[in-house]
PDB file of C-alpha atoms in Angstrom:
ATOM      1  CA  SER A 683      21.201  -0.554   0.504  1.00 38.00           C
ATOM      2  CA  GLN A 684      18.159  -2.768   0.756  1.00 44.00           C
ATOM      3  CA  GLN A 685      15.390  -1.854   3.193  1.00 58.00           C
ATOM      4  CA  GLY A 686      15.098  -5.493   4.229  1.00 68.00           C
ATOM      5  CA  GLU A 687      18.062  -7.670   5.044  1.00 79.00           C
ATOM      6  CA  GLU A 688      17.758 -11.346   5.885  1.00 84.00           C
ATOM      7  CA  ASP A 689      19.962 -13.240   8.231  1.00 85.00           C
ATOM      8  CA  PRO A 690      21.487 -15.753   7.865  1.00 91.00           C
ATOM      9  CA  GLN A 691      22.238 -15.773   4.148  1.00 91.00           C
ATOM     10  CA  ALA A 692      22.236 -19.557   4.170  1.00 94.00           C
ATOM     11  CA  LEU A 693      20.936 -22.168   6.600  1.00 95.00           C
ATOM     12  CA  SER A 694      21.317 -25.936   6.475  1.00 96.00           C
ATOM     13  CA  ILE A 695      19.391 -28.194   8.848  1.00 97.00           C
ATOM     14  CA  GLN A 696      18.166 -31.776   9.186  1.00 97.00           C
ATOM     15  CA  GLU A 697      14.590 -32.754   8.482  1.00 97.00           C
ATOM     16  CA  GLY A 698      12.489 -32.369  11.610  1.00 97.00           C
ATOM     17  CA  GLU A 699      14.490 -29.478  13.017  1.00 97.00           C
ATOM     18  CA  ASN A 700      13.185 -25.931  13.259  1.00 97.00           C
ATOM     19  CA  ALA A 701      14.481 -23.164  10.999  1.00 97.00           C
ATOM     20  CA  THR A 702      14.576 -19.524  12.007  1.00 97.00           C
ATOM     21  CA  MET A 703      15.252 -16.670   9.619  1.00 96.00           C
ATOM     22  CA  ASN A 704      15.458 -13.012  10.492  1.00 96.00           C
ATOM     23  CA  CYS A 705      14.728  -9.826   8.608  1.00 94.00           C
ATOM     24  CA  SER A 706      15.793  -6.333   9.571  1.00 94.00           C
ATOM     25  CA  TYR A 707      14.621  -3.116   7.971  1.00 92.00           C
ATOM     26  CA  LYS A 708      15.525   0.509   8.282  1.00 89.00           C
ATOM     27  CA  THR A 709      12.425   2.697   8.178  1.00 86.00           C
ATOM     28  CA  SER A 710       8.904   2.461   9.559  1.00 87.00           C
ATOM     29  CA  ILE A 711       6.572   0.173   7.654  1.00 88.00           C
ATOM     30  CA  ASN A 712       2.889  -0.460   7.062  1.00 88.00           C
ATOM     31  CA  ASN A 713       3.325  -4.188   6.756  1.00 91.00           C
ATOM     32  CA  LEU A 714       5.928  -6.881   6.231  1.00 93.00           C
ATOM     33  CA  GLN A 715       5.519  -9.962   4.087  1.00 95.00           C
ATOM     34  CA  TRP A 716       7.416 -13.223   3.775  1.00 96.00           C
ATOM     35  CA  TYR A 717       7.778 -15.038   0.474  1.00 96.00           C
ATOM     36  CA  ARG A 718       9.273 -18.318  -0.603  1.00 97.00           C
ATOM     37  CA  GLN A 719      11.075 -19.029  -3.869  1.00 95.00           C
ATOM     38  CA  ASN A 720      11.927 -22.452  -5.202  1.00 94.00           C
ATOM     39  CA  SER A 721      14.992 -22.470  -7.404  1.00 87.00           C
ATOM     40  CA  GLY A 722      14.410 -20.442 -10.564  1.00 79.00           C
ATOM     41  CA  ARG A 723      10.682 -20.037  -9.954  1.00 88.00           C
ATOM     42  CA  GLY A 724       8.429 -17.155  -9.028  1.00 90.00           C
ATOM     43  CA  LEU A 725       7.920 -16.100  -5.437  1.00 94.00           C
ATOM     44  CA  VAL A 726       5.023 -17.480  -3.443  1.00 96.00           C
ATOM     45  CA  HIS A 727       3.435 -15.459  -0.665  1.00 96.00           C
ATOM     46  CA  LEU A 728       3.575 -17.017   2.817  1.00 97.00           C
ATOM     47  CA  ILE A 729       2.423 -14.515   5.443  1.00 96.00           C
ATOM     48  CA  LEU A 730       1.627 -10.810   5.756  1.00 95.00           C
ATOM     49  CA  ILE A 731       1.988  -9.163   9.151  1.00 95.00           C
ATOM     50  CA  ARG A 732       0.832  -5.603   9.759  1.00 93.00           C
ATOM     51  CA  SER A 733       2.752  -3.060  11.795  1.00 92.00           C
ATOM     52  CA  ASN A 734       0.219  -3.258  14.649  1.00 94.00           C
ATOM     53  CA  GLU A 735       0.552  -7.059  14.913  1.00 96.00           C
ATOM     54  CA  ARG A 736       3.237  -8.872  16.852  1.00 97.00           C
ATOM     55  CA  GLU A 737       2.795 -12.497  15.804  1.00 97.00           C
ATOM     56  CA  LYS A 738       1.002 -14.549  13.155  1.00 97.00           C
ATOM     57  CA  HIS A 739       0.745 -18.253  12.502  1.00 96.00           C
ATOM     58  CA  SER A 740       0.017 -20.264   9.409  1.00 95.00           C
ATOM     59  CA  GLY A 741       0.382 -24.023   9.684  1.00 96.00           C
ATOM     60  CA  ARG A 742       4.030 -24.716  10.517  1.00 97.00           C
ATOM     61  CA  LEU A 743       4.994 -21.081   9.992  1.00 98.00           C
ATOM     62  CA  ARG A 744       5.239 -18.504  12.733  1.00 98.00           C
ATOM     63  CA  VAL A 745       6.128 -14.878  12.047  1.00 98.00           C
ATOM     64  CA  THR A 746       6.955 -12.277  14.656  1.00 97.00           C
ATOM     65  CA  LEU A 747       7.364  -8.546  14.213  1.00 97.00           C
ATOM     66  CA  ASP A 748       9.185  -6.189  16.554  1.00 96.00           C
ATOM     67  CA  THR A 749       8.703  -2.654  15.282  1.00 94.00           C
ATOM     68  CA  SER A 750      10.865  -1.183  18.048  1.00 95.00           C
ATOM     69  CA  LYS A 751      13.820  -3.208  16.757  1.00 95.00           C
ATOM     70  CA  LYS A 752      12.683  -2.988  13.137  1.00 94.00           C
ATOM     71  CA  SER A 753      12.968  -6.737  12.761  1.00 95.00           C
ATOM     72  CA  SER A 754      10.907  -9.792  11.936  1.00 96.00           C
ATOM     73  CA  SER A 755      11.536 -13.500  12.187  1.00 97.00           C
ATOM     74  CA  LEU A 756      10.134 -16.464  10.302  1.00 97.00           C
ATOM     75  CA  LEU A 757      10.105 -19.798  12.114  1.00 98.00           C
ATOM     76  CA  ILE A 758       9.434 -23.018  10.239  1.00 98.00           C
ATOM     77  CA  THR A 759       8.764 -25.861  12.641  1.00 97.00           C
ATOM     78  CA  ALA A 760       9.332 -29.556  11.983  1.00 97.00           C
ATOM     79  CA  SER A 761      11.026 -28.811   8.681  1.00 97.00           C
ATOM     80  CA  ARG A 762      10.721 -31.082   5.657  1.00 97.00           C
ATOM     81  CA  ALA A 763      12.955 -31.586   2.647  1.00 96.00           C
ATOM     82  CA  ALA A 764      10.238 -29.841   0.605  1.00 96.00           C
ATOM     83  CA  ASP A 765      10.858 -26.647   2.615  1.00 97.00           C
ATOM     84  CA  THR A 766      14.207 -26.298   0.821  1.00 97.00           C
ATOM     85  CA  ALA A 767      13.943 -22.888  -0.883  1.00 96.00           C
ATOM     86  CA  SER A 768      14.936 -19.253  -0.559  1.00 95.00           C
ATOM     87  CA  TYR A 769      12.903 -17.063   1.767  1.00 96.00           C
ATOM     88  CA  PHE A 770      12.507 -13.318   1.371  1.00 95.00           C
ATOM     89  CA  CYS A 771      11.000 -10.578   3.447  1.00 95.00           C
ATOM     90  CA  ALA A 772       9.388  -7.598   1.748  1.00 93.00           C
ATOM     91  CA  THR A 773       8.379  -4.282   3.219  1.00 91.00           C
ATOM     92  CA  ASP A 774       6.430  -1.277   2.170  1.00 84.00           C
ATOM     93  CA  GLN A 775       7.359   1.920   3.916  1.00 72.00           C
ATOM     94  CA  ILE A 776       5.244   4.547   5.576  1.00 67.00           C
ATOM     95  CA  ASN A 777       5.528   7.924   3.864  1.00 61.00           C
ATOM     96  CA  THR A 778       6.357   6.528   0.461  1.00 61.00           C
ATOM     97  CA  ASN A 779       4.099   5.942  -2.491  1.00 63.00           C
ATOM     98  CA  ALA A 780       1.789   3.006  -1.903  1.00 70.00           C
ATOM     99  CA  GLY A 781       2.951   0.157  -4.079  1.00 76.00           C
ATOM    100  CA  LYS A 782       6.661   0.632  -3.592  1.00 82.00           C
ATOM    101  CA  SER A 783       7.977  -2.701  -2.315  1.00 86.00           C
ATOM    102  CA  THR A 784      11.462  -3.513  -1.079  1.00 89.00           C
ATOM    103  CA  PHE A 785      12.729  -7.071  -0.850  1.00 91.00           C
ATOM    104  CA  GLY A 786      15.679  -8.356   1.110  1.00 89.00           C
ATOM    105  CA  ASP A 787      18.442 -10.511  -0.318  1.00 89.00           C
ATOM    106  CA  GLY A 788      16.912 -13.702   1.045  1.00 92.00           C
ATOM    107  CA  THR A 789      17.891 -16.683   3.174  1.00 94.00           C
ATOM    108  CA  THR A 790      18.630 -19.941   1.366  1.00 94.00           C
ATOM    109  CA  LEU A 791      17.325 -22.844   3.419  1.00 97.00           C
ATOM    110  CA  THR A 792      18.468 -26.405   2.801  1.00 97.00           C
ATOM    111  CA  VAL A 793      16.661 -29.178   4.645  1.00 97.00           C
ATOM    112  CA  LYS A 794      18.497 -32.499   4.481  1.00 96.00           C
ATOM    113  CA  PRO A 795      16.417 -35.667   4.511  1.00 92.00           C
TER     114      PRO A 795
ATOM    115  CA  GLU B 177      -6.736 -20.784 -12.431  1.00 85.00           C
ATOM    116  CA  ALA B 178      -5.456 -17.507 -10.995  1.00 85.00           C
ATOM    117  CA  GLN B 179      -2.151 -16.698 -12.566  1.00 94.00           C
ATOM    118  CA  VAL B 180       0.360 -14.168 -13.771  1.00 97.00           C
ATOM    119  CA  THR B 181       1.754 -15.072 -17.172  1.00 97.00           C
ATOM    120  CA  GLN B 182       5.026 -13.752 -18.542  1.00 97.00           C
ATOM    121  CA  ASN B 183       6.377 -14.171 -22.049  1.00 97.00           C
ATOM    122  CA  PRO B 184       8.904 -15.072 -23.170  1.00 97.00           C
ATOM    123  CA  ARG B 185      10.359 -17.270 -20.433  1.00 96.00           C
ATOM    124  CA  TYR B 186      13.820 -17.117 -21.938  1.00 97.00           C
ATOM    125  CA  LEU B 187      15.405 -14.705 -24.391  1.00 96.00           C
ATOM    126  CA  ILE B 188      18.917 -14.227 -25.683  1.00 96.00           C
ATOM    127  CA  THR B 189      19.377 -11.081 -27.702  1.00 95.00           C
ATOM    128  CA  VAL B 190      21.950  -8.465 -28.625  1.00 96.00           C
ATOM    129  CA  THR B 191      22.727  -5.000 -27.370  1.00 96.00           C
ATOM    130  CA  GLY B 192      20.449  -2.294 -28.742  1.00 96.00           C
ATOM    131  CA  LYS B 193      17.696  -4.509 -30.130  1.00 96.00           C
ATOM    132  CA  LYS B 194      14.393  -3.370 -28.635  1.00 97.00           C
ATOM    133  CA  LEU B 195      12.455  -6.016 -26.773  1.00 97.00           C
ATOM    134  CA  THR B 196       9.219  -6.322 -24.846  1.00 98.00           C
ATOM    135  CA  VAL B 197       8.403  -8.752 -22.071  1.00 98.00           C
ATOM    136  CA  THR B 198       4.677  -9.198 -21.681  1.00 98.00           C
ATOM    137  CA  CYS B 199       2.846  -9.750 -18.412  1.00 98.00           C
ATOM    138  CA  SER B 200      -0.800 -10.609 -18.035  1.00 98.00           C
ATOM    139  CA  GLN B 201      -2.912 -11.395 -14.971  1.00 98.00           C
ATOM    140  CA  ASN B 202      -6.399 -12.886 -14.817  1.00 96.00           C
ATOM    141  CA  MET B 203      -7.339 -11.852 -11.272  1.00 96.00           C
ATOM    142  CA  ASN B 204      -8.653  -8.340 -12.019  1.00 96.00           C
ATOM    143  CA  HIS B 205      -5.896  -6.936  -9.819  1.00 95.00           C
ATOM    144  CA  GLU B 206      -5.412  -3.178  -9.617  1.00 94.00           C
ATOM    145  CA  TYR B 207      -1.688  -3.365  -8.815  1.00 94.00           C
ATOM    146  CA  MET B 208       1.092  -4.737 -10.990  1.00 96.00           C
ATOM    147  CA  SER B 209       4.851  -4.543 -10.654  1.00 96.00           C
ATOM    148  CA  TRP B 210       8.110  -5.536 -12.331  1.00 98.00           C
ATOM    149  CA  TYR B 211      11.234  -6.745 -10.509  1.00 97.00           C
ATOM    150  CA  ARG B 212      14.650  -7.907 -11.512  1.00 97.00           C
ATOM    151  CA  GLN B 213      16.585 -10.487  -9.544  1.00 95.00           C
ATOM    152  CA  ASP B 214      20.357 -10.651  -9.613  1.00 93.00           C
ATOM    153  CA  PRO B 215      22.660 -12.882  -7.547  1.00 85.00           C
ATOM    154  CA  GLY B 216      23.458 -11.277  -4.211  1.00 77.00           C
ATOM    155  CA  LEU B 217      21.090  -8.369  -4.803  1.00 78.00           C
ATOM    156  CA  GLY B 218      17.704  -9.899  -4.108  1.00 84.00           C
ATOM    157  CA  LEU B 219      14.685  -8.510  -5.943  1.00 92.00           C
ATOM    158  CA  ARG B 220      14.711  -4.893  -6.970  1.00 94.00           C
ATOM    159  CA  GLN B 221      11.587  -3.097  -8.091  1.00 94.00           C
ATOM    160  CA  ILE B 222      11.742  -1.552 -11.573  1.00 97.00           C
ATOM    161  CA  TYR B 223       8.287  -0.027 -12.082  1.00 96.00           C
ATOM    162  CA  TYR B 224       4.868  -0.501 -10.604  1.00 95.00           C
ATOM    163  CA  SER B 225       1.322   0.474 -11.452  1.00 95.00           C
ATOM    164  CA  MET B 226      -1.494   1.153  -9.031  1.00 92.00           C
ATOM    165  CA  ASN B 227      -4.143   1.179 -11.770  1.00 92.00           C
ATOM    166  CA  VAL B 228      -4.728   1.683 -15.470  1.00 94.00           C
ATOM    167  CA  GLU B 229      -2.727   4.616 -16.860  1.00 92.00           C
ATOM    168  CA  VAL B 230      -0.922   5.055 -13.510  1.00 92.00           C
ATOM    169  CA  THR B 231       2.728   4.011 -13.343  1.00 95.00           C
ATOM    170  CA  ASP B 232       5.563   4.895 -10.956  1.00 93.00           C
ATOM    171  CA  LYS B 233       9.280   4.286 -10.780  1.00 94.00           C
ATOM    172  CA  GLY B 234      10.682   1.714  -8.427  1.00 93.00           C
ATOM    173  CA  ASP B 235      14.297   1.566  -7.292  1.00 91.00           C
ATOM    174  CA  VAL B 236      15.931   0.728 -10.628  1.00 95.00           C
ATOM    175  CA  PRO B 237      13.861   2.213 -13.494  1.00 97.00           C
ATOM    176  CA  GLU B 238      16.737   3.370 -15.717  1.00 97.00           C
ATOM    177  CA  GLY B 239      16.710   1.745 -19.137  1.00 97.00           C
ATOM    178  CA  TYR B 240      13.144   0.450 -18.840  1.00 98.00           C
ATOM    179  CA  LYS B 241       9.692   1.620 -19.862  1.00 98.00           C
ATOM    180  CA  VAL B 242       6.273   0.323 -18.960  1.00 98.00           C
ATOM    181  CA  SER B 243       2.680   0.995 -19.930  1.00 96.00           C
ATOM    182  CA  ARG B 244      -0.667   0.118 -18.382  1.00 97.00           C
ATOM    183  CA  LYS B 245      -3.329   0.608 -21.017  1.00 97.00           C
ATOM    184  CA  GLU B 246      -5.467  -2.269 -19.774  1.00 96.00           C
ATOM    185  CA  LYS B 247      -5.924  -3.619 -16.286  1.00 96.00           C
ATOM    186  CA  ARG B 248      -4.719  -7.110 -17.103  1.00 97.00           C
ATOM    187  CA  ASN B 249      -1.514  -6.252 -19.005  1.00 98.00           C
ATOM    188  CA  PHE B 250       1.703  -4.581 -17.901  1.00 98.00           C
ATOM    189  CA  PRO B 251       4.463  -4.958 -20.512  1.00 98.00           C
ATOM    190  CA  LEU B 252       8.106  -4.175 -19.747  1.00 98.00           C
ATOM    191  CA  ILE B 253       9.955  -2.505 -22.594  1.00 98.00           C
ATOM    192  CA  LEU B 254      13.709  -2.316 -23.064  1.00 97.00           C
ATOM    193  CA  GLU B 255      14.194   0.256 -25.822  1.00 96.00           C
ATOM    194  CA  SER B 256      17.949  -0.275 -26.166  1.00 97.00           C
ATOM    195  CA  PRO B 257      19.012  -3.246 -24.051  1.00 97.00           C
ATOM    196  CA  SER B 258      22.523  -3.390 -22.656  1.00 97.00           C
ATOM    197  CA  PRO B 259      24.482  -6.281 -21.091  1.00 97.00           C
ATOM    198  CA  ASN B 260      23.911  -4.924 -17.568  1.00 96.00           C
ATOM    199  CA  GLN B 261      20.209  -5.664 -18.059  1.00 97.00           C
ATOM    200  CA  THR B 262      20.951  -9.365 -18.230  1.00 97.00           C
ATOM    201  CA  SER B 263      18.871 -10.677 -15.353  1.00 97.00           C
ATOM    202  CA  LEU B 264      15.885 -12.701 -14.189  1.00 96.00           C
ATOM    203  CA  TYR B 265      12.713 -10.614 -14.393  1.00 98.00           C
ATOM    204  CA  PHE B 266       9.496 -11.132 -12.479  1.00 97.00           C
ATOM    205  CA  CYS B 267       6.079  -9.612 -12.915  1.00 97.00           C
ATOM    206  CA  ALA B 268       3.670  -9.557  -9.982  1.00 96.00           C
ATOM    207  CA  SER B 269       0.139  -8.414  -9.251  1.00 96.00           C
ATOM    208  CA  SER B 270      -2.048  -7.866  -6.206  1.00 94.00           C
ATOM    209  CA  GLU B 271      -5.401  -6.390  -5.283  1.00 92.00           C
ATOM    210  CA  ASP B 272      -3.697  -3.189  -4.202  1.00 84.00           C
ATOM    211  CA  GLY B 273      -0.220  -2.032  -3.228  1.00 79.00           C
ATOM    212  CA  ASN B 274      -0.471  -3.477   0.303  1.00 82.00           C
ATOM    213  CA  GLN B 275      -1.782  -6.975  -0.391  1.00 87.00           C
ATOM    214  CA  PRO B 276       0.148 -10.181  -1.078  1.00 92.00           C
ATOM    215  CA  GLN B 277       1.616 -10.282  -4.547  1.00 93.00           C
ATOM    216  CA  HIS B 278       1.186 -13.103  -7.054  1.00 95.00           C
ATOM    217  CA  PHE B 279       4.294 -13.668  -9.126  1.00 96.00           C
ATOM    218  CA  GLY B 280       4.826 -14.968 -12.614  1.00 96.00           C
ATOM    219  CA  ASP B 281       7.374 -17.705 -13.298  1.00 95.00           C
ATOM    220  CA  GLY B 282      10.007 -15.267 -14.475  1.00 96.00           C
ATOM    221  CA  THR B 283      11.755 -14.277 -17.695  1.00 97.00           C
ATOM    222  CA  ARG B 284      15.451 -14.915 -18.043  1.00 97.00           C
ATOM    223  CA  LEU B 285      17.006 -12.290 -20.316  1.00 97.00           C
ATOM    224  CA  SER B 286      20.541 -12.455 -21.671  1.00 97.00           C
ATOM    225  CA  ILE B 287      21.797  -9.382 -23.493  1.00 97.00           C
ATOM    226  CA  LEU B 288      24.995 -10.049 -25.432  1.00 96.00           C
TER     227      LEU B 288
END
């Protein structure tokens, strides 16, 4: 099964509300990254958080990492219709070849205007 | 403009007819990787390359070949495509294996 698993699979909210997505993984990691994908397009990198970091911010995005629970969350505040996309977490694992990346199945976010 | 370019963007072909999907990046990145994306299965890594002449298997390498003769190019080769390789394929690159990856726009392959 996938190293990273997102939850929920789908999320629908109104513009202005906050959206929270979660990612769980199974083995120890060096870092965890969040990506966004608009329908049918390539993924765009959002945030990278290292295993020794607990929280990072970028604009309206806030990412937390709890290595004891092997989980991460992505919070999008004050959502906009343009945030409608799929969001994926990706991990690389300690004790594997550098460069081996594992993506979760993604959370599909719909923001209604 | 920094980009990863894949060609073709769309291809419909038949079982057994060899095909190559090209990938080129203009950022002088050491690391390049191929993924396939299927509904309900997320992105799965096929092959990756840490540098020229260095390639490694990802999670789903069966039925695929790659080469890395030049830093900028990382073609994906399907020697004898089969219908189960119908998928959306993405190429990505980054400075090294731990940095954010830049993705191409994808190649949608249909194998009949």
